[in-house]
XYZ file of C-alpha atoms in Angstrom:
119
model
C 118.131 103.637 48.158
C 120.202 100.390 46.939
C 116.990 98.765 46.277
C 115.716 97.411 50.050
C 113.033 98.501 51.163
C 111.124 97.319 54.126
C 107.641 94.795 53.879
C 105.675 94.282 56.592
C 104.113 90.637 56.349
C 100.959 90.350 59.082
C 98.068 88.238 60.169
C 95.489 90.939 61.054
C 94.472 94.175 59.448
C 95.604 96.501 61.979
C 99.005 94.774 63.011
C 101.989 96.556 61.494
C 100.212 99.683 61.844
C 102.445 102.807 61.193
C 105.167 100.095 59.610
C 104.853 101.282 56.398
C 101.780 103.198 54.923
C 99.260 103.366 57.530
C 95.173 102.905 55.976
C 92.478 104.678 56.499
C 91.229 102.119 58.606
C 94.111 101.741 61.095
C 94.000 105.539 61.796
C 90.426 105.325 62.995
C 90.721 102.429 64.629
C 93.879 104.313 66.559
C 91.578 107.533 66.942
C 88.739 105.849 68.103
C 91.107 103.770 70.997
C 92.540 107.198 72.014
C 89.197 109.260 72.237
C 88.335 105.968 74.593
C 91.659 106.740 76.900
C 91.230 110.601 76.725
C 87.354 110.301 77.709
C 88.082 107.861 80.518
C 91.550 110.165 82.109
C 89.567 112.909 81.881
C 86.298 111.936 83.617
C 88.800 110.222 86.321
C 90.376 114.026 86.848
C 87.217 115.673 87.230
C 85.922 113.481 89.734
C 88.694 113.297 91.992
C 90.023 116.946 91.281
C 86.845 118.452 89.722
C 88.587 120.305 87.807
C 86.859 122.028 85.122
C 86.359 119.673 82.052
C 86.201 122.484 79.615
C 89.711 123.503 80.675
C 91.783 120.912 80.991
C 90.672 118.576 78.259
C 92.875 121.199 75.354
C 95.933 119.286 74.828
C 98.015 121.931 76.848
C 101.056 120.926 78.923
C 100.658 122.978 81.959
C 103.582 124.620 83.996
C 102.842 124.192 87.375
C 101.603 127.731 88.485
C 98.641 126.947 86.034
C 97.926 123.393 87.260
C 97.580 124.538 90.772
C 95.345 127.082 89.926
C 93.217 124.234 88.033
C 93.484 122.076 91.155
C 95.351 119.514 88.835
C 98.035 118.968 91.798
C 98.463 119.405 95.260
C 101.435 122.134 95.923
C 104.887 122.811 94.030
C 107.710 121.976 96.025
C 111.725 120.683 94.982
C 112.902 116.703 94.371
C 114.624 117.220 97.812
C 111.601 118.421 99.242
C 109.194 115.814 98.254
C 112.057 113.146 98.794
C 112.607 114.526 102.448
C 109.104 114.285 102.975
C 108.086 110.498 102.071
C 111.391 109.276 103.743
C 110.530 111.331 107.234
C 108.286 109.030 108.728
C 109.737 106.034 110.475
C 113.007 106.448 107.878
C 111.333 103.283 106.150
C 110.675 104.230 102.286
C 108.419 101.816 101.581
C 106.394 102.666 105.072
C 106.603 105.910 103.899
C 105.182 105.922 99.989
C 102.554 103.933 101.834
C 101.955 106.553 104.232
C 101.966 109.593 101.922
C 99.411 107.491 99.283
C 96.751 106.959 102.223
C 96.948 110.767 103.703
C 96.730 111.606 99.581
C 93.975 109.618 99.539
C 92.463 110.910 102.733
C 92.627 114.654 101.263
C 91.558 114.258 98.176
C 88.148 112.025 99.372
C 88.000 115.216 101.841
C 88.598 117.763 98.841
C 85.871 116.195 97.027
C 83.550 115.742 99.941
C 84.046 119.436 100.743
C 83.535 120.790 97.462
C 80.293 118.742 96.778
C 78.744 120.065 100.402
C 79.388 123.893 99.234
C 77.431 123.025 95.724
């Protein structure tokens, strides 16, 4: 307003971008990058949740009731309660993350397994 106003000086096409007036080119290339992530998340929580594609991939932030339902997580329990539960065995936290990761792990390969002998 008292005559500044903000340049953005670069060596590349696409750094800077949003600093300033974004191109045409810089928003595709952005687009294109995040159609890349949201492809890849998405076939990562259909294979280990198979959770239905069709569903999930909307851009909705679901509330918990509705990501159980969508096998999108485990259970729905308190901070205190998922605290209390990773610090019970041994007392050791770090034993204990470790711990709760592998029996995740071991449920969800079961999960899987289960649901692809039923189809």
């Amino acid at each position: 307003r008292i005559g500044i106003r903000p340049v953005v000086l670069t060596t590349g096409e696409h750094k800077g971008t949003g600093l300033g007036q974004i191109t045409e080119s810089q928003i595709a290339e952005m687009q294109s990058q995040i159609d890349i992530l949201g492809a890849t998340f998405f076939d990562e929580i259909v294979a280990a949740r198979g959770a239905p594609r069709d569903e999930i991939a909307t851009g909705k932030i679901w509330l918990p009731e509705a990501a159980l339902k969508l096998s999108l997580i485990d259970g729905i329990r308190t901070l205190k309660e998922v605290i209390a539960d990773i610090a019970a065995p041994r007392g050791n936290p770090l034993l204990s993350t470790r711990a709760a990761r592998a029996k995740f792990q071991i449920q969800t390969a079961m999960q899987s397994a289960s649901r692809k002998l039923k189809s």
